[in-house]
PQR file with spaces between the fields and no chain letter, atoms N, CA, C, O and H, PARSE charges and radii, in Angstrom:
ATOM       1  N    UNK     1     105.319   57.336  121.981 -0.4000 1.5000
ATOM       2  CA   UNK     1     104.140   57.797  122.725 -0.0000 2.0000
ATOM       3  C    UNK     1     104.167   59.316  122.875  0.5500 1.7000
ATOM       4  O    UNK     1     103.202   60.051  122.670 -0.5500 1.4000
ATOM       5  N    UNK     2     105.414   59.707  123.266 -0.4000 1.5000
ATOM       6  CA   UNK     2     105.541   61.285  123.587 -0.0000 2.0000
ATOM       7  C    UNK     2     105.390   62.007  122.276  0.5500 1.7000
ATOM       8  O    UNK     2     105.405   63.235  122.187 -0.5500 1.4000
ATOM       9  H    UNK     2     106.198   59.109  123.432  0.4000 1.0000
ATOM      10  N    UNK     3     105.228   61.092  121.155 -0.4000 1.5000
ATOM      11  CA   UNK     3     104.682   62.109  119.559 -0.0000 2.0000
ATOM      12  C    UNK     3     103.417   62.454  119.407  0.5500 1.7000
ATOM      13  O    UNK     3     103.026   63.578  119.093 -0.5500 1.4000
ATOM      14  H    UNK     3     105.216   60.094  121.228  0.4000 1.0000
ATOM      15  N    UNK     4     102.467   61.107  119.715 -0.4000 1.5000
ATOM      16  CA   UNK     4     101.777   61.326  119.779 -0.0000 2.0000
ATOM      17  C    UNK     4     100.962   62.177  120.743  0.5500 1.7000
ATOM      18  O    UNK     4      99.770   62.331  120.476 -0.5500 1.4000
ATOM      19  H    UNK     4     102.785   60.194  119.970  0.4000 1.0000
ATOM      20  N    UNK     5     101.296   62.552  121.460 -0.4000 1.5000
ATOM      21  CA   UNK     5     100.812   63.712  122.532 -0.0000 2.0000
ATOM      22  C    UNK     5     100.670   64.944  122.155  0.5500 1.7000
ATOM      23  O    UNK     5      99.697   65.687  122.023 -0.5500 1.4000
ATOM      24  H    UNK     5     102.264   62.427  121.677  0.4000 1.0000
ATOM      25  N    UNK     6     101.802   65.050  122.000 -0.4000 1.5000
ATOM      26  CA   UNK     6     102.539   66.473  120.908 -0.0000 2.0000
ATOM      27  C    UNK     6     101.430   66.696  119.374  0.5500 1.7000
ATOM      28  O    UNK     6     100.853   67.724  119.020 -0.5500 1.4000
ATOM      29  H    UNK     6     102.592   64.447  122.108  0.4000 1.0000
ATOM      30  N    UNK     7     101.432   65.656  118.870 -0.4000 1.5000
ATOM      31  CA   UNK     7     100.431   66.053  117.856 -0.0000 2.0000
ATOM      32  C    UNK     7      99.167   66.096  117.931  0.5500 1.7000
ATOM      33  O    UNK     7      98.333   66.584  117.168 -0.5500 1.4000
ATOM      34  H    UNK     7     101.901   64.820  119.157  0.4000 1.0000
ATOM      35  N    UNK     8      98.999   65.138  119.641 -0.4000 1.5000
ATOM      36  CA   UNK     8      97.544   65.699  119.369 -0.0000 2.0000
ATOM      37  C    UNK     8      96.965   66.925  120.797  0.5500 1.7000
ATOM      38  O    UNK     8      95.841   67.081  121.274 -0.5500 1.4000
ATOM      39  H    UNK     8      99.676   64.741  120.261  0.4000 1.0000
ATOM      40  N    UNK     9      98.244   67.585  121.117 -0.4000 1.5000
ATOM      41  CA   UNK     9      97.930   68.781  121.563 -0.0000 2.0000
ATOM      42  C    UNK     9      98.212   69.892  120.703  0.5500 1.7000
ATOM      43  O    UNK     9      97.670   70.984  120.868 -0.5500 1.4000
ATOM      44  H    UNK     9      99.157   67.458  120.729  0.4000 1.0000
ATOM      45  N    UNK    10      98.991   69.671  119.844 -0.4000 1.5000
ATOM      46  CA   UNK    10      98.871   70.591  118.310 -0.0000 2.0000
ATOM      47  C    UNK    10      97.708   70.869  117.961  0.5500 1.7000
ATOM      48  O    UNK    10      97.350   72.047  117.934 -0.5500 1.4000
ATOM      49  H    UNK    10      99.432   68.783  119.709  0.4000 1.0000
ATOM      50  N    UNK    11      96.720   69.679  117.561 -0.4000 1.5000
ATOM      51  CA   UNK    11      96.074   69.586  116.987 -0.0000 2.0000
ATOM      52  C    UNK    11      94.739   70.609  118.077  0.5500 1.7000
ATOM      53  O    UNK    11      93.935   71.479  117.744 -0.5500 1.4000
ATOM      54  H    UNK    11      97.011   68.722  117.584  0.4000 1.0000
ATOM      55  N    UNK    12      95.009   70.047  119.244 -0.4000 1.5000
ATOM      56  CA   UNK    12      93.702   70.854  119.936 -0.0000 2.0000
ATOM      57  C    UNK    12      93.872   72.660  119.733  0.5500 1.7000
ATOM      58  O    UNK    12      93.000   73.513  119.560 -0.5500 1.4000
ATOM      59  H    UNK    12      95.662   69.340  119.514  0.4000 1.0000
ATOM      60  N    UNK    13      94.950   72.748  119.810 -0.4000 1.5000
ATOM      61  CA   UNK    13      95.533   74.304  119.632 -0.0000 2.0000
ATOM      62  C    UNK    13      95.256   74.467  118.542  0.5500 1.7000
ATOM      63  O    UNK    13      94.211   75.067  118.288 -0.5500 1.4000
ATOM      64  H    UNK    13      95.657   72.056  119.950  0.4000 1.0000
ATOM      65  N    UNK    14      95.807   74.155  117.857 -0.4000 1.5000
ATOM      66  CA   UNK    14      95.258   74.575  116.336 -0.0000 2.0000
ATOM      67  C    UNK    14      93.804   75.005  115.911  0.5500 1.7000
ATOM      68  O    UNK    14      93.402   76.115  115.563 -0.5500 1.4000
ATOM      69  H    UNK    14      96.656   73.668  118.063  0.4000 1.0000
ATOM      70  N    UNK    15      93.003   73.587  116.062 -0.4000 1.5000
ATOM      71  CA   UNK    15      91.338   73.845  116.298 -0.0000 2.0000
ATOM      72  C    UNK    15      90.954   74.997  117.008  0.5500 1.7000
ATOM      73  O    UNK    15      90.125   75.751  116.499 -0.5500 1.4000
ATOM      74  H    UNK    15      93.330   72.685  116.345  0.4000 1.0000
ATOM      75  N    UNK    16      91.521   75.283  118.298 -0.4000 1.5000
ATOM      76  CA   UNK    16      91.000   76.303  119.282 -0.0000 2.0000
ATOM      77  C    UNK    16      91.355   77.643  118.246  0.5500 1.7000
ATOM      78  O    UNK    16      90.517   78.441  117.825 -0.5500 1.4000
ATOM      79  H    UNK    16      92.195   74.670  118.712  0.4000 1.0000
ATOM      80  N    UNK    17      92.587   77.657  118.007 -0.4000 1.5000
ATOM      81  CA   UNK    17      92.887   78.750  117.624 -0.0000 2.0000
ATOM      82  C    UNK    17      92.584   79.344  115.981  0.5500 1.7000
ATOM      83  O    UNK    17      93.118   80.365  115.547 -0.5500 1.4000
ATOM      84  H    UNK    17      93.268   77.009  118.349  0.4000 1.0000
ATOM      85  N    UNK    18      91.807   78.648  115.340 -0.4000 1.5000
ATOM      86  CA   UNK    18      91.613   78.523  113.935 -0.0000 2.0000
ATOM      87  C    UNK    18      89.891   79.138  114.505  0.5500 1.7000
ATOM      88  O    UNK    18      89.430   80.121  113.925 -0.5500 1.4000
ATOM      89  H    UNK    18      91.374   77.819  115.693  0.4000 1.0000
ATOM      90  N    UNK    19      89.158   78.534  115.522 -0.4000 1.5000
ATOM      91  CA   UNK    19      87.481   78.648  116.006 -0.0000 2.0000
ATOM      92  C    UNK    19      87.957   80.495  116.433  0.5500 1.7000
ATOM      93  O    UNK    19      87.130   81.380  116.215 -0.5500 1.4000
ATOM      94  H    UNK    19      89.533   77.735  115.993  0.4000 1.0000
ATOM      95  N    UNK    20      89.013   80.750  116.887 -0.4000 1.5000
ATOM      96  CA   UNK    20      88.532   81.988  117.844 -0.0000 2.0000
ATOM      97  C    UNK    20      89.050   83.197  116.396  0.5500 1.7000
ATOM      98  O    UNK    20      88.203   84.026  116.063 -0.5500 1.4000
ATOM      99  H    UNK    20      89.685   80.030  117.064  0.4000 1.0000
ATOM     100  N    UNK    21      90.059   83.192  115.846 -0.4000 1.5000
ATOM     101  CA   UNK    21      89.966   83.554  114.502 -0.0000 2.0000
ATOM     102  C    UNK    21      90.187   83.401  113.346  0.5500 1.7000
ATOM     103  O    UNK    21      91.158   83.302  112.596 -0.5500 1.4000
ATOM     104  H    UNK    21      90.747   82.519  116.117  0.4000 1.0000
ATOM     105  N    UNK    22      88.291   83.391  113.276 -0.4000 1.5000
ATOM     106  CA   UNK    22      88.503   83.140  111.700 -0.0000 2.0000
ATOM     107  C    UNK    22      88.934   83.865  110.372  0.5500 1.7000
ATOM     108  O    UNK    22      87.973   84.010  109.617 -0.5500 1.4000
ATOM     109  H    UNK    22      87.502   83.471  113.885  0.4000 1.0000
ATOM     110  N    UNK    23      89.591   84.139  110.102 -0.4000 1.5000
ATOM     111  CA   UNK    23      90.282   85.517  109.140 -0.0000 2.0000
ATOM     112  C    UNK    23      91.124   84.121  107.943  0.5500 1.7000
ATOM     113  O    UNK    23      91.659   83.041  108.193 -0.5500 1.4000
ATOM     114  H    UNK    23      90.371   84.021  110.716  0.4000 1.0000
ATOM     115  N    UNK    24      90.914   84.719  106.926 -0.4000 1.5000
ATOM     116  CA   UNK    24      92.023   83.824  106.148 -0.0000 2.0000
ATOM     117  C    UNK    24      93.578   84.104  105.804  0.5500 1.7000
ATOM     118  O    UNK    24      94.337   83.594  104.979 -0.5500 1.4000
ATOM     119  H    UNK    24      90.479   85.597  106.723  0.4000 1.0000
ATOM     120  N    UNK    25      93.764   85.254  106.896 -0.4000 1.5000
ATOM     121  CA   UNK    25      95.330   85.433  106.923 -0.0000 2.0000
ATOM     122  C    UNK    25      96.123   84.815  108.378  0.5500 1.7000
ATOM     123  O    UNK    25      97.278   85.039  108.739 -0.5500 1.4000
ATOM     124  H    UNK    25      93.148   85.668  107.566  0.4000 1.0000
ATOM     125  N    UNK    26      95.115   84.003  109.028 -0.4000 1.5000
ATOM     126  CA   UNK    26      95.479   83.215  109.802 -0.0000 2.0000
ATOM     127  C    UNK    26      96.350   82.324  109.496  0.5500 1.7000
ATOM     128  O    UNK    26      97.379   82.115  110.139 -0.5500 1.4000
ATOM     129  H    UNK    26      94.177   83.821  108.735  0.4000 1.0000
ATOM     130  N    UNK    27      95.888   81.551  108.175 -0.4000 1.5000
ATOM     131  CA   UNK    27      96.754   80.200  107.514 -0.0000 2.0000
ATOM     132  C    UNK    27      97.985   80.563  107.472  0.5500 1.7000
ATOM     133  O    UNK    27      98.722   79.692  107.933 -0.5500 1.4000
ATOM     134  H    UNK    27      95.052   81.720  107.653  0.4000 1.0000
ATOM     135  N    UNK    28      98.678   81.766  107.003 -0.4000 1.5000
ATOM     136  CA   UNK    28      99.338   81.762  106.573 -0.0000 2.0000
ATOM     137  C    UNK    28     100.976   81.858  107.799  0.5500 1.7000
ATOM     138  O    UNK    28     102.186   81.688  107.656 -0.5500 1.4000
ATOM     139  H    UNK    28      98.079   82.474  106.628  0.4000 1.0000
ATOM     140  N    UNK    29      99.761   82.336  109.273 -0.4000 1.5000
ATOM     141  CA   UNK    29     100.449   82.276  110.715 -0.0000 2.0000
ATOM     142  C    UNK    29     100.421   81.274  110.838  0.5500 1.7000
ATOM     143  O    UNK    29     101.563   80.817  110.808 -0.5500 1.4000
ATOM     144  H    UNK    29      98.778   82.475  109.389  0.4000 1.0000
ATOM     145  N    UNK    30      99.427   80.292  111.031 -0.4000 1.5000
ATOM     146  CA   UNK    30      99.322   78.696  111.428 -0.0000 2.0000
ATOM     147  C    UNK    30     100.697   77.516  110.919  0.5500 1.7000
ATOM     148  O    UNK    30     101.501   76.894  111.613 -0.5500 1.4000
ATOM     149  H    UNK    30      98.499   80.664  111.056  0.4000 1.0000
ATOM     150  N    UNK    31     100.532   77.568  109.659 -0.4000 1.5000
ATOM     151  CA   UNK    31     101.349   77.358  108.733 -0.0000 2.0000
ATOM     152  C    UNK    31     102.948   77.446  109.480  0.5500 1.7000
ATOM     153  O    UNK    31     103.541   76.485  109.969 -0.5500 1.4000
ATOM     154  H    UNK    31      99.878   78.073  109.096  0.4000 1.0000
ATOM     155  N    UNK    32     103.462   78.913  109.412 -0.4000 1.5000
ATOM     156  CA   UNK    32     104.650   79.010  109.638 -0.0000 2.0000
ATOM     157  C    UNK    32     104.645   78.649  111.192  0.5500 1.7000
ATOM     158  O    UNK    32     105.552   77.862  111.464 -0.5500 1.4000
ATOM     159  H    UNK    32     102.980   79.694  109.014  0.4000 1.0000
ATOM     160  N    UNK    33     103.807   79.045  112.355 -0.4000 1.5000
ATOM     161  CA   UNK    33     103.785   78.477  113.630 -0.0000 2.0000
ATOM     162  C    UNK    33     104.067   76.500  113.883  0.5500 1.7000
ATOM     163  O    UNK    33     104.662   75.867  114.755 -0.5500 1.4000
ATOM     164  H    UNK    33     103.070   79.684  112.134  0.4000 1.0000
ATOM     165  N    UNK    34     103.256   76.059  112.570 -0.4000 1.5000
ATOM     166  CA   UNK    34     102.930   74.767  112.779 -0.0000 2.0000
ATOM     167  C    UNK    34     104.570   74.008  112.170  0.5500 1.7000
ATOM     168  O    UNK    34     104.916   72.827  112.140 -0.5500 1.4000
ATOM     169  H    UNK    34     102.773   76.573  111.862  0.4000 1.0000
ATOM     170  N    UNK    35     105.137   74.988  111.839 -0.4000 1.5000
ATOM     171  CA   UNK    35     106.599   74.800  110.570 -0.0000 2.0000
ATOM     172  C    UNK    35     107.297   74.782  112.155  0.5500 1.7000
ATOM     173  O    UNK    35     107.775   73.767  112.662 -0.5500 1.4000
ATOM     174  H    UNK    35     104.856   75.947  111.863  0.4000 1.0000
ATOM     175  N    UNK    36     107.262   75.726  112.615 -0.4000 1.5000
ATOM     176  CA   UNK    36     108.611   76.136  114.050 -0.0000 2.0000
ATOM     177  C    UNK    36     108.457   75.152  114.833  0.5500 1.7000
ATOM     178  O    UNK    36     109.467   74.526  115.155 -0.5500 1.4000
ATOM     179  H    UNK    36     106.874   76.550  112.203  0.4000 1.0000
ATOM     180  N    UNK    37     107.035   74.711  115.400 -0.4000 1.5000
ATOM     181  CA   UNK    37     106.983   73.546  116.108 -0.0000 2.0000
ATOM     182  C    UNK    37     107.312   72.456  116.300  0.5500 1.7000
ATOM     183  O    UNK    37     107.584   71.827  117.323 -0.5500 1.4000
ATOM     184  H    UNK    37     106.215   75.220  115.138  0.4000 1.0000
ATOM     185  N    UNK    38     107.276   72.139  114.890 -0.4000 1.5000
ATOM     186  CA   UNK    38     108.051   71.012  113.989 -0.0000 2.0000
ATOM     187  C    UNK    38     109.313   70.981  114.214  0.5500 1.7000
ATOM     188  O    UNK    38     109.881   70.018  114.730 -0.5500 1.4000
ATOM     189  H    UNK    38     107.055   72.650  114.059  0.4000 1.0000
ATOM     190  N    UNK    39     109.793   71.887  113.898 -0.4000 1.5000
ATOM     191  CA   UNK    39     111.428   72.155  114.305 -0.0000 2.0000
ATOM     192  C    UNK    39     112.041   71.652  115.361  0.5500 1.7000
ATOM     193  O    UNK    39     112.967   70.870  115.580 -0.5500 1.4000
ATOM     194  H    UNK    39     109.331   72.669  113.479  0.4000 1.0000
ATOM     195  N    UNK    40     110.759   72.758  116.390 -0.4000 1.5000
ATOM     196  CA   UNK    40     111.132   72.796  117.991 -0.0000 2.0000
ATOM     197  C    UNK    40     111.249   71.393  118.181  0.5500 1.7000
ATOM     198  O    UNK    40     112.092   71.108  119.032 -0.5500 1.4000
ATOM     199  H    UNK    40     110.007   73.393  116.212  0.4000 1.0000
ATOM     200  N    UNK    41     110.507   70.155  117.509 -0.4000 1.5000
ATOM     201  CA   UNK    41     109.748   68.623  118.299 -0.0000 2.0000
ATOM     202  C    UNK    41     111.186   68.156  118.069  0.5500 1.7000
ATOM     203  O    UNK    41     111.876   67.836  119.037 -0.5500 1.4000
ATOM     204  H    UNK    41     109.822   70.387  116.818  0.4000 1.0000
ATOM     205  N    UNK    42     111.872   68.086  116.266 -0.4000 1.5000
ATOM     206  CA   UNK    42     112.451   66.953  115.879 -0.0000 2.0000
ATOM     207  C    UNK    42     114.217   67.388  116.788  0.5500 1.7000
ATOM     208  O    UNK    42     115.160   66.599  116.849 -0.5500 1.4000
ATOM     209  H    UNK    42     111.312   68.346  115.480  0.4000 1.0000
ATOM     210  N    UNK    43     114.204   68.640  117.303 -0.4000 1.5000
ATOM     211  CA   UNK    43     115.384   68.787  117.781 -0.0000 2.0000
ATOM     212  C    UNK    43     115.578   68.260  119.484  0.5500 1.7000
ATOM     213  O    UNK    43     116.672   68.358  120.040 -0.5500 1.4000
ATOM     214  H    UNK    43     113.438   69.280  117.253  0.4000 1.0000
């Protein structure tokens, strides 16, 4: 249950933060942000 939370408050962050800028050198922050998080969850 506690994964699913996590991914889907990722997910709202992500959205929010993808709407406020749109630039296409964002992905490439998102990406490595969305990589650390990952990290941060499975440890």
């Amino acid at each position: 249950m506690k994964k699913i939370v996590c991914v889907f408050l990722s997910s709202v962050f992500l959205v929010g933060f993808l709407s406020l800028s749109g630039c296409a050198n964002t992905w490439d922050g998102v990406g490595k942000d969305l990589e650390k998080m990952g990290k941060d969850m499975q440890d």
